[in-house]
Coordinates of C-alpha atoms in Angstrom, one line a residue:
Chain H
M1 CA -18.0 55.0 26.7
R2 CA -14.9 54.1 24.6
I3 CA -13.1 50.8 25.4
G4 CA -10.0 49.5 23.6
A5 CA -9.8 45.9 22.4
I6 CA -6.7 44.1 21.4
E7 CA -6.9 40.6 19.9
A8 CA -3.2 39.7 20.0
G9 CA -2.8 36.7 17.6
G10 CA 0.3 34.9 16.6
T11 CA -0.3 35.9 12.9
K12 CA -2.1 39.3 13.3
F13 CA -3.1 41.8 15.9
V14 CA -6.6 43.2 15.6
L15 CA -7.2 46.5 17.4
G16 CA -10.6 48.0 18.0
I17 CA -12.6 50.6 19.8
G18 CA -16.0 49.5 21.2
D19 CA -18.6 50.6 23.6
E20 CA -20.5 49.2 26.6
N21 CA -23.2 47.7 24.3
G22 CA -20.8 45.6 22.4
E23 CA -20.7 47.9 19.3
I24 CA -17.3 47.9 17.6
L25 CA -16.8 51.5 16.4
D26 CA -13.4 51.2 14.8
R27 CA -11.1 48.4 13.8
L28 CA -7.5 47.9 12.5
S29 CA -5.6 44.8 11.6
L30 CA -1.7 44.5 11.7
P31 CA 0.6 41.6 10.9
T32 CA 2.3 40.3 14.1
G33 CA 6.1 41.1 13.8
H34 CA 8.8 41.4 16.4
P35 CA 7.3 43.0 19.6
A36 CA 9.7 46.0 19.2
E37 CA 8.0 46.7 15.9
T38 CA 4.4 45.7 16.7
L39 CA 3.8 47.2 20.1
P40 CA 4.7 50.8 19.0
R41 CA 2.1 50.4 16.3
V42 CA -0.5 49.2 18.8
I43 CA 0.3 52.1 21.1
E44 CA 0.2 54.6 18.2
Y45 CA -3.3 53.4 17.3
F46 CA -4.7 54.0 20.8
Q47 CA -2.8 57.2 21.4
D48 CA -5.6 59.6 20.3
K49 CA -8.6 57.3 21.0
Q50 CA -9.3 58.4 24.6
V51 CA -10.2 54.9 25.8
E52 CA -11.3 54.4 29.4
A53 CA -10.1 50.8 29.6
I54 CA -8.4 48.2 27.4
G55 CA -9.0 44.5 27.1
V56 CA -6.3 42.1 25.6
G57 CA -6.9 38.6 24.5
S58 CA -3.5 37.2 23.7
F59 CA -1.9 34.2 22.0
G60 CA 0.1 32.2 24.6
P61 CA 1.0 30.6 26.8
I62 CA 0.8 33.8 28.8
D63 CA 1.0 34.6 32.6
I64 CA -2.5 35.6 33.8
N65 CA -1.9 35.2 37.5
P66 CA -1.9 38.7 39.1
E67 CA 0.2 37.4 42.0
S68 CA 3.0 36.2 39.7
P69 CA 6.1 38.4 39.1
T70 CA 5.8 37.6 35.4
Y71 CA 2.1 38.6 35.2
G72 CA 1.3 40.0 31.8
C73 CA 4.2 38.3 30.0
V74 CA 4.1 35.9 27.1
T75 CA 5.8 32.9 28.6
S76 CA 7.0 30.2 26.1
T77 CA 6.7 30.7 22.4
P78 CA 8.9 30.0 19.4
K79 CA 8.0 33.4 18.0
P80 CA 11.2 35.6 17.8
G81 CA 11.2 38.2 20.5
W82 CA 8.0 37.2 22.3
E83 CA 9.3 34.7 24.8
N84 CA 9.1 36.4 28.2
Y85 CA 8.0 39.6 26.6
D86 CA 6.0 41.8 29.0
M87 CA 3.2 42.8 26.7
L88 CA 0.8 44.0 29.4
G89 CA 3.5 46.0 31.2
T90 CA 4.4 47.7 27.9
L91 CA 0.8 48.7 27.3
R92 CA 0.2 49.8 30.9
H93 CA 3.2 52.0 30.7
A94 CA 1.7 53.8 27.7
F95 CA -2.0 54.0 29.0
P96 CA -2.8 54.5 32.6
V97 CA -6.3 52.9 32.4
P98 CA -7.7 49.6 33.7
F99 CA -6.6 46.6 31.7
G100 CA -8.3 43.2 31.1
W101 CA -5.8 40.5 30.2
D102 CA -6.5 36.9 29.3
T103 CA -5.8 34.2 26.6
D104 CA -7.2 34.7 23.1
V105 CA -9.5 31.7 23.5
N106 CA -10.8 32.6 27.0
A107 CA -11.5 36.1 25.6
A108 CA -13.4 34.6 22.7
A109 CA -15.4 32.3 25.0
Y110 CA -16.2 35.4 27.2
G111 CA -17.2 37.5 24.2
E112 CA -19.5 34.7 22.9
A113 CA -21.1 34.4 26.4
K114 CA -21.7 38.2 26.5
W115 CA -22.8 39.0 23.0
G116 CA -22.6 35.8 20.8
A117 CA -23.8 32.2 20.6
A118 CA -23.8 31.6 24.4
Q119 CA -25.5 34.9 25.3
G120 CA -27.4 34.6 28.6
L121 CA -25.8 31.2 29.4
S122 CA -23.6 30.5 32.4
S123 CA -21.1 28.4 30.5
C124 CA -19.5 27.7 27.1
L125 CA -16.4 26.3 25.6
Y126 CA -14.8 28.1 22.7
Y127 CA -12.5 26.0 20.4
T128 CA -10.3 27.5 17.8
V129 CA -9.1 24.9 15.2
G130 CA -6.6 26.5 12.9
T131 CA -2.8 26.7 12.9
G132 CA -3.1 25.3 16.4
V133 CA -6.0 24.2 18.6
G134 CA -7.0 26.2 21.6
V135 CA -9.9 26.0 24.1
G136 CA -11.4 28.8 26.1
V137 CA -13.4 27.9 29.2
Y138 CA -16.2 29.9 30.6
S139 CA -18.1 28.2 33.4
E140 CA -20.6 29.2 36.2
G141 CA -20.5 32.7 34.8
T142 CA -16.7 33.2 35.0
I143 CA -13.6 32.6 32.9
I144 CA -11.6 29.6 34.1
H145 CA -7.9 30.3 34.9
G146 CA -6.8 27.8 37.6
L147 CA -3.1 27.2 38.0
V148 CA -2.0 28.6 34.7
H149 CA -4.8 28.6 32.1
P150 CA -6.6 26.0 30.1
E151 CA -4.6 24.5 27.2
G152 CA -7.3 22.1 26.0
G153 CA -5.9 21.9 22.5
H154 CA -3.3 19.4 23.8
V155 CA -5.7 16.8 25.3
L156 CA -4.8 13.2 24.5
T157 CA -6.7 11.4 21.8
R158 CA -7.5 7.9 20.8
R159 CA -6.5 7.2 17.2
H160 CA -8.9 6.9 14.4
P161 CA -8.7 3.2 13.4
E162 CA -7.5 4.0 9.8
D163 CA -5.1 6.8 10.8
K164 CA -1.4 6.0 10.8
F165 CA -0.3 9.6 11.0
A166 CA 2.2 10.3 13.8
G167 CA 1.0 13.8 14.7
V168 CA 2.7 17.1 14.5
C169 CA 2.7 18.4 18.1
P170 CA 6.4 18.9 19.2
Y171 CA 5.4 18.1 22.8
H172 CA 2.9 15.3 22.5
G173 CA 2.9 14.0 19.0
D174 CA -0.7 12.8 18.6
C175 CA -2.6 15.1 21.0
L176 CA -5.6 16.9 19.6
E177 CA -3.5 19.7 18.1
G178 CA -1.0 17.2 16.8
M179 CA -3.8 15.3 14.9
A180 CA -6.4 17.9 14.0
A181 CA -4.8 21.4 13.6
G182 CA -4.4 22.8 10.0
P183 CA -0.7 21.7 9.8
A184 CA -1.7 18.1 10.7
I185 CA -4.3 18.0 7.9
E186 CA -1.7 19.3 5.5
A187 CA 1.0 16.9 6.7
R188 CA -1.3 13.9 6.7
W189 CA -2.9 14.4 3.3
G190 CA -0.2 16.4 1.4
K191 CA -2.7 19.2 0.7
K192 CA -4.1 22.1 2.7
G193 CA -7.6 21.6 4.1
H194 CA -9.2 24.1 1.6
E195 CA -7.7 22.1 -1.3
L196 CA -9.4 18.9 -0.3
P197 CA -12.9 18.1 -1.7
L198 CA -15.9 18.3 0.7
D199 CA -16.4 14.5 0.6
H200 CA -12.7 13.6 1.2
A201 CA -12.0 11.1 4.0
A202 CA -10.0 13.8 5.8
W203 CA -13.2 15.4 7.1
E204 CA -14.6 12.4 8.8
M205 CA -11.2 11.8 10.4
E206 CA -11.0 15.5 11.4
A207 CA -14.5 15.3 13.0
F208 CA -13.5 12.1 14.8
Y209 CA -10.7 13.9 16.7
I210 CA -12.6 17.1 17.4
A211 CA -15.7 15.2 18.5
Q212 CA -13.6 13.0 20.8
S213 CA -12.3 16.0 22.7
I214 CA -15.7 17.6 22.8
T215 CA -17.2 14.4 24.2
S216 CA -14.7 14.4 27.1
A217 CA -15.1 18.1 27.7
I218 CA -18.9 17.6 27.9
L219 CA -18.4 14.8 30.4
L220 CA -15.9 16.7 32.5
L221 CA -17.5 20.2 32.5
S222 CA -21.1 19.9 31.3
P223 CA -21.0 23.2 29.3
H224 CA -24.2 24.8 28.0
K225 CA -22.8 25.4 24.6
I226 CA -19.8 24.4 22.4
I227 CA -18.6 27.0 20.0
L228 CA -16.2 26.0 17.2
G229 CA -14.2 28.7 15.4
G230 CA -10.8 29.1 13.6
G231 CA -9.7 28.5 10.0
V232 CA -10.3 24.8 9.9
M233 CA -13.9 25.3 11.1
Q234 CA -14.6 27.4 8.0
Q235 CA -15.2 23.9 6.5
Q236 CA -18.9 23.9 7.3
Q237 CA -19.3 20.3 6.4
L238 CA -17.5 19.4 9.7
F239 CA -20.3 20.6 11.9
P240 CA -22.8 17.8 11.1
L241 CA -20.0 15.2 11.2
I242 CA -18.9 16.4 14.6
R243 CA -22.4 16.6 16.1
Q244 CA -23.1 13.0 14.9
A245 CA -19.8 11.7 16.3
V246 CA -20.4 13.4 19.7
L247 CA -23.9 11.8 20.0
Q248 CA -22.4 8.4 19.1
N249 CA -19.7 8.8 21.7
L250 CA -22.0 9.9 24.5
N251 CA -24.4 7.1 23.5
G252 CA -27.3 8.6 25.5
Y253 CA -25.5 8.6 28.8
V254 CA -26.0 12.3 29.6
R255 CA -29.7 12.8 29.6
S256 CA -30.1 16.4 28.6
S257 CA -32.5 17.6 26.0
S258 CA -29.8 20.1 24.8
L259 CA -27.7 17.1 23.8
L260 CA -30.3 14.6 22.8
D261 CA -32.8 16.8 21.0
H262 CA -31.0 20.0 20.1
M263 CA -27.5 19.1 19.1
D264 CA -27.7 21.4 16.1
E265 CA -28.0 24.3 18.5
Y266 CA -25.5 22.9 21.0
I267 CA -22.3 22.6 18.8
V268 CA -22.3 25.8 16.7
P269 CA -20.1 28.3 14.9
P270 CA -19.2 31.6 16.7
G271 CA -22.2 34.0 16.9
L272 CA -19.7 36.8 16.5
G273 CA -18.0 35.1 13.5
P274 CA -14.3 35.7 13.0
Q275 CA -14.5 38.7 15.4
A276 CA -15.3 36.6 18.5
G277 CA -11.7 37.3 19.8
L278 CA -12.0 41.1 19.3
Y279 CA -15.4 41.3 21.0
G280 CA -14.0 39.1 23.8
A281 CA -11.2 41.6 24.3
L282 CA -13.8 44.4 24.4
A283 CA -15.7 42.4 27.0
L284 CA -12.5 42.0 29.0
G285 CA -11.8 45.7 28.9
L286 CA -15.3 46.5 29.9
A287 CA -15.1 44.1 32.9
A288 CA -11.8 45.7 33.9
W289 CA -13.4 49.2 33.8
K290 CA -16.4 48.0 35.9
H291 CA -14.1 46.3 38.4
E292 CA -12.2 49.5 38.8
A293 CA -15.3 51.6 39.0
A294 CA -16.7 49.4 41.8
K295 CA -13.7 50.0 44.0
Chain Z
M1 CA -24.3 25.5 65.2
R2 CA -25.5 22.1 64.2
I3 CA -25.5 21.2 60.5
G4 CA -26.7 17.9 59.1
A5 CA -24.6 16.0 56.5
I6 CA -25.8 13.2 54.3
E7 CA -23.4 11.3 52.1
A8 CA -25.9 9.3 50.0
G9 CA -23.9 6.6 48.3
G10 CA -25.0 3.7 46.1
T11 CA -23.8 1.2 48.8
K12 CA -24.2 3.1 52.0
F13 CA -25.6 6.3 53.4
V14 CA -23.4 8.1 55.9
L15 CA -25.2 10.6 58.1
G16 CA -23.5 13.1 60.4
I17 CA -23.9 16.2 62.5
G18 CA -21.2 18.9 62.2
D19 CA -20.5 22.5 63.1
E20 CA -19.3 25.6 61.3
N21 CA -15.7 24.7 62.0
G22 CA -15.8 21.5 60.1
E23 CA -16.0 19.3 63.2
I24 CA -18.0 16.1 62.8
L25 CA -19.8 15.6 66.2
D26 CA -21.8 12.5 65.4
R27 CA -21.9 9.9 62.6
L28 CA -24.0 6.9 61.5
S29 CA -23.6 4.6 58.6
L30 CA -26.6 2.7 57.0
P31 CA -26.6 0.3 54.0
T32 CA -28.4 1.7 51.0
G33 CA -31.7 -0.2 50.5
H34 CA -34.9 0.7 48.6
P35 CA -35.7 4.4 49.2
A36 CA -38.9 3.5 51.0
E37 CA -36.8 1.7 53.6
T38 CA -33.7 4.0 53.7
L39 CA -35.2 7.5 53.7
P40 CA -37.3 6.8 56.9
R41 CA -34.1 5.8 58.7
V42 CA -32.4 8.9 57.5
I43 CA -35.3 11.1 58.7
E44 CA -35.4 9.2 62.0
Y45 CA -31.7 10.0 62.6
F46 CA -32.1 13.7 62.2
Q47 CA -35.5 13.9 64.0
D48 CA -34.1 15.0 67.4
K49 CA -30.9 16.6 66.2
Q50 CA -32.1 20.2 65.9
V51 CA -30.1 20.9 62.7
E52 CA -30.2 24.4 61.2
A53 CA -29.5 23.2 57.7
I54 CA -28.7 19.9 55.9
G55 CA -26.2 19.2 53.1
V56 CA -26.6 16.2 50.8
G57 CA -23.9 14.8 48.5
S58 CA -25.6 12.1 46.4
F59 CA -24.8 9.2 44.0
G60 CA -26.3 10.0 40.6
P61 CA -26.9 11.1 38.0
I62 CA -29.1 13.5 39.9
D63 CA -31.0 16.7 39.0
I64 CA -29.2 19.7 40.5
N65 CA -30.8 22.4 38.4
P66 CA -33.0 24.5 40.7
E67 CA -35.1 25.6 37.7
S68 CA -35.9 22.1 36.7
P69 CA -39.3 20.4 37.6
T70 CA -37.3 17.3 38.7
Y71 CA -34.8 19.2 40.8
G72 CA -33.7 17.1 43.7
C73 CA -34.4 13.7 42.1
V74 CA -32.1 10.9 41.2
T75 CA -32.6 10.6 37.4
S76 CA -31.3 7.4 35.9
T77 CA -29.9 4.5 37.9
P78 CA -30.3 0.7 37.8
K79 CA -30.8 0.7 41.6
P80 CA -34.3 -0.6 42.3
G81 CA -36.7 2.2 43.4
W82 CA -34.2 5.1 43.0
E83 CA -34.9 6.1 39.4
N84 CA -36.8 9.4 39.4
Y85 CA -37.0 9.2 43.2
D86 CA -37.4 12.7 44.7
M87 CA -34.8 12.4 47.5
L88 CA -34.5 16.1 48.2
G89 CA -38.2 16.6 48.2
T90 CA -38.7 13.8 50.7
L91 CA -36.1 15.3 53.0
R92 CA -37.4 18.9 52.7
H93 CA -40.9 17.7 53.6
A94 CA -39.5 16.3 56.8
F95 CA -37.2 19.2 57.7
P96 CA -38.1 22.8 57.0
V97 CA -34.5 24.0 56.9
P98 CA -32.1 25.2 54.1
F99 CA -30.7 22.3 52.1
G100 CA -27.5 22.0 50.0
W101 CA -27.8 19.4 47.2
D102 CA -25.0 18.2 44.9
T103 CA -23.3 15.1 43.6
D104 CA -21.2 13.0 45.9
V105 CA -18.0 13.8 44.1
N106 CA -18.8 17.6 43.8
A107 CA -19.4 17.5 47.6
A108 CA -16.1 15.7 48.2
A109 CA -14.2 18.3 46.0
Y110 CA -15.9 21.1 47.9
G111 CA -15.1 19.5 51.3
E112 CA -11.5 19.0 50.3
A113 CA -11.3 22.7 49.2
K114 CA -12.8 23.9 52.5
W115 CA -11.1 21.6 55.0
G116 CA -8.9 19.1 53.2
A117 CA -6.0 18.8 50.8
A118 CA -7.1 21.8 48.7
Q119 CA -7.7 24.1 51.6
G120 CA -7.2 27.7 50.6
L121 CA -7.0 26.9 46.9
S122 CA -9.5 28.2 44.3
S123 CA -9.7 24.9 42.4
C124 CA -9.4 21.2 42.7
L125 CA -10.6 18.0 41.1
Y126 CA -11.8 15.1 43.2
Y127 CA -11.7 11.6 41.6
T128 CA -13.2 8.6 43.2
V129 CA -12.1 5.3 41.7
G130 CA -14.0 2.4 43.1
T131 CA -17.1 0.5 41.9
G132 CA -17.4 3.3 39.4
V133 CA -15.3 6.4 38.6
G134 CA -16.6 9.9 39.4
V135 CA -15.0 13.4 39.2
G136 CA -16.0 16.4 41.2
V137 CA -15.0 19.8 39.8
Y138 CA -14.3 22.9 41.9
S139 CA -13.0 25.8 39.9
E140 CA -12.5 29.6 40.5
G141 CA -13.9 29.1 44.0
T142 CA -17.1 27.5 43.0
I143 CA -18.6 24.0 42.3
I144 CA -19.1 23.4 38.6
H145 CA -22.6 22.3 37.5
G146 CA -23.1 23.5 34.0
L147 CA -25.9 21.9 31.9
V148 CA -26.3 18.7 34.1
H149 CA -23.2 18.1 36.2
P150 CA -19.8 16.7 35.5
E151 CA -19.6 13.0 34.7
G152 CA -15.8 12.9 34.2
G153 CA -15.6 9.2 35.0
H154 CA -16.8 8.4 31.5
V155 CA -14.2 10.4 29.5
L156 CA -12.8 8.5 26.5
T157 CA -9.4 6.8 26.8
R158 CA -6.7 5.7 24.5
R159 CA -5.8 2.0 25.1
H160 CA -2.7 0.8 26.8
P161 CA -0.7 -0.9 24.1
E162 CA -0.8 -4.3 25.9
D163 CA -4.5 -4.2 26.9
K164 CA -7.0 -6.2 24.9
F165 CA -9.7 -5.8 27.5
A166 CA -13.1 -4.6 26.0
G167 CA -14.1 -2.5 29.0
V168 CA -17.1 -2.9 31.3
C169 CA -19.0 0.4 30.8
P170 CA -22.5 -0.5 29.5
Y171 CA -22.7 2.9 27.7
H172 CA -19.1 3.4 26.4
G173 CA -17.3 0.1 26.8
D174 CA -13.7 1.4 27.1
C175 CA -14.2 4.8 28.7
L176 CA -12.2 5.6 31.9
E177 CA -14.8 3.9 34.2
G178 CA -15.0 0.9 31.7
M179 CA -11.2 0.4 31.9
A180 CA -10.2 1.5 35.4
A181 CA -13.0 1.0 37.9
G182 CA -12.8 -1.9 40.4
P183 CA -15.1 -4.2 38.3
A184 CA -12.8 -3.6 35.2
I185 CA -9.8 -4.7 37.2
E186 CA -11.6 -7.8 38.4
A187 CA -12.9 -8.7 34.9
R188 CA -9.6 -8.1 33.2
W189 CA -7.4 -10.0 35.7
G190 CA -9.8 -12.5 37.2
K191 CA -9.1 -11.3 40.7
K192 CA -10.2 -8.3 42.8
G193 CA -7.6 -5.5 43.1
H194 CA -6.7 -6.2 46.7
E195 CA -5.9 -9.8 45.8
L196 CA -3.3 -8.7 43.2
P197 CA 0.4 -8.3 44.3
L198 CA 1.8 -4.8 44.6
D199 CA 4.1 -5.4 41.6
H200 CA 1.4 -6.9 39.3
A201 CA 1.2 -5.4 35.8
A202 CA -2.3 -4.4 36.6
W203 CA -1.1 -1.4 38.6
E204 CA 1.0 0.1 35.8
M205 CA -2.0 -0.3 33.5
E206 CA -4.4 1.2 36.0
A207 CA -2.1 4.2 36.4
F208 CA -1.9 4.6 32.6
Y209 CA -5.7 5.1 32.4
I210 CA -6.1 7.3 35.4
A211 CA -3.0 9.4 34.5
Q212 CA -4.4 9.9 31.0
S213 CA -7.6 11.3 32.2
I214 CA -5.8 13.5 34.7
T215 CA -3.5 14.8 32.0
S216 CA -6.5 15.9 29.8
A217 CA -8.2 17.4 32.9
I218 CA -5.1 19.4 33.7
L219 CA -4.9 20.7 30.1
L220 CA -8.6 21.6 29.9
L221 CA -9.1 23.0 33.4
S222 CA -5.7 23.8 35.0
P223 CA -6.7 22.8 38.5
H224 CA -4.6 23.7 41.5
K225 CA -4.8 20.2 43.0
I226 CA -5.9 16.7 42.0
I227 CA -7.3 14.5 44.8
L228 CA -7.7 10.8 44.3
G229 CA -10.0 8.8 46.6
G230 CA -12.2 5.7 46.5
G231 CA -11.5 2.0 47.1
V232 CA -9.1 1.4 44.2
M233 CA -6.9 4.3 45.4
Q234 CA -6.4 2.5 48.7
Q235 CA -3.6 0.9 46.6
Q236 CA -1.0 3.5 47.6
Q237 CA 1.5 2.2 45.0
L238 CA -0.7 3.8 42.3
F239 CA 0.2 7.3 43.4
P240 CA 3.9 7.4 42.2
L241 CA 2.9 5.5 39.0
I242 CA 0.2 8.0 38.2
R243 CA 2.4 11.0 39.0
Q244 CA 5.1 9.7 36.8
A245 CA 2.8 9.0 33.9
V246 CA 1.2 12.4 34.1
L247 CA 4.6 14.1 33.9
Q248 CA 5.5 11.9 30.9
N249 CA 2.2 12.8 29.2
L250 CA 2.5 16.5 29.7
N251 CA 6.2 16.4 28.6
G252 CA 7.0 19.8 30.1
Y253 CA 4.4 21.6 28.1
V254 CA 2.6 23.3 31.0
R255 CA 5.3 25.3 32.8
S256 CA 4.1 25.4 36.4
S257 CA 6.3 24.7 39.3
S258 CA 3.4 22.9 40.9
L259 CA 3.6 20.3 38.1
L260 CA 7.3 20.3 37.3
D261 CA 8.8 20.4 40.8
H262 CA 6.0 19.5 43.2
M263 CA 4.1 16.7 41.6
D264 CA 4.1 14.8 44.9
E265 CA 2.0 17.5 46.4
Y266 CA -0.1 18.0 43.3
I267 CA -1.7 14.6 42.9
V268 CA -2.6 13.5 46.4
P269 CA -5.0 11.3 48.5
P270 CA -7.9 13.1 50.2
G271 CA -6.8 15.2 53.1
L272 CA -10.1 14.2 54.8
G273 CA -9.5 10.5 54.0
P274 CA -12.6 8.3 53.4
Q275 CA -14.8 11.0 55.0
A276 CA -14.3 13.6 52.3
G277 CA -17.9 13.0 51.1
L278 CA -19.4 13.5 54.6
Y279 CA -17.3 16.7 55.2
G280 CA -18.4 17.9 51.7
A281 CA -22.0 17.3 52.6
L282 CA -21.4 19.3 55.8
A283 CA -19.9 22.1 53.8
L284 CA -22.9 22.1 51.4
G285 CA -25.2 22.4 54.4
L286 CA -23.2 25.2 55.8
A287 CA -23.2 27.1 52.5
A288 CA -27.0 26.6 52.2
W289 CA -27.4 28.1 55.8
K290 CA -25.2 31.1 54.9
H291 CA -27.1 31.6 51.7
E292 CA -30.4 31.7 53.5
A293 CA -29.0 33.9 56.3
A294 CA -27.8 36.4 53.8
K295 CA -31.2 36.9 52.3

């Protein structure tokens, strides 16, 4: 079986062909330009690949409600040409196969649950901390959509006692993304994250914000695993700082051995590494194929 | 059909008999004493009622993982006699019928989704704000359990700028429950909530904390409806204050008409009033009966 996978990111599109066992057989990366330029290149890639279904994990916000007239569109984005662009419709027009369609972070959470760090578990959260912060939610064996889709990168935060930084989120100022995304690190410290030394105070502060949102997510959703990906999380020194802060925040309240005794295996990097999103898109395509085949 | 329903609260047990249409045919309320005293009264009530299944929504934390050796027990509680008490086992021993078993707030969320304010919707959150704060989570047509079960009353909060109160939560100090439960209102202002005038500053501050946690829950989970019950929410003046604060917090970021144009119908009191928990227990019992019948 050949399933197409599209990780549609704000910076780059990653295209791939995979099979039902989660093997990626081919892979191509493109910079994200104007849709009139990018989508034809995507279509060209899949033209001769004979895929039986395609899964798309997209940057957003996007419309993932099949009942909505704008299903399949990117809704609001500052990226030129993409606001209200019907990405799924354009792809469907080119390929008459079943399509899976979800947010990039939901796709990554799903991919990790199928083949990665949360394999065999009925729930996980996937955080990406990079240019922005996004959270994919997989719970009770299903991807969570709800009214729109999760936008957990924008949850409110309490301030670090030594932090006077105003935050960079244009909507909320000092929400999680406003305080902890890559641009916030750069604006606060005057240097990019990878230019700061490993023992810089920035990392304890960064861990403080990420751990806070994880603590609240554990309390609200009780996930089996928390997976942290994205550019900022390449700073491996963050993991022990975050785990320690989460344990301090919870203060023994949630009595689960997974938290109390195995925190090192509870908050982890993606099992699929930087390809979690592409594998997730493959998993979405496979699910769409199965759904169609079951009809 | 006759289904038993048990709302096992920390202050009182409410017992009932209902049918498959969500009609409550009989109802009895008991004060919660030591389990050796309360459970025999519960068993006595159902003895001659010929129920085909029983649903229980219990105060907690409780063990709701069927794979766990302590499934059906209350786990940690300061209430004398209840810590590690096998409530479900005791009931099962008395009645060889299918049992539903979940937290009181998950039961209330489920009841509201089946017959109340969230009827026909695939997701809702049920908050109870009273002696403590609890959050039940229903999402994608199913109750969320995860690793343990949601404990959303303890999410972290940012402080109201004029609030110097330390918070009353023994685990977290100034978490949501620590700042907004009934005992926090009384400790902060020196009076019980119902003794404070409707225009007292306490209500704006109370709305600030509740709205903050709702905002983060909307961002993380995107529920179709938020239902607010419990003793503190009898203060009806809180609803418009909370709705307004949530809209201010979100600041137009989540583009859904349900939020932007219909907030009055989005954050609402329980459609089943103070009996949401009992109806939820009935719904759990009915689901357990159906699950058994489908085998």
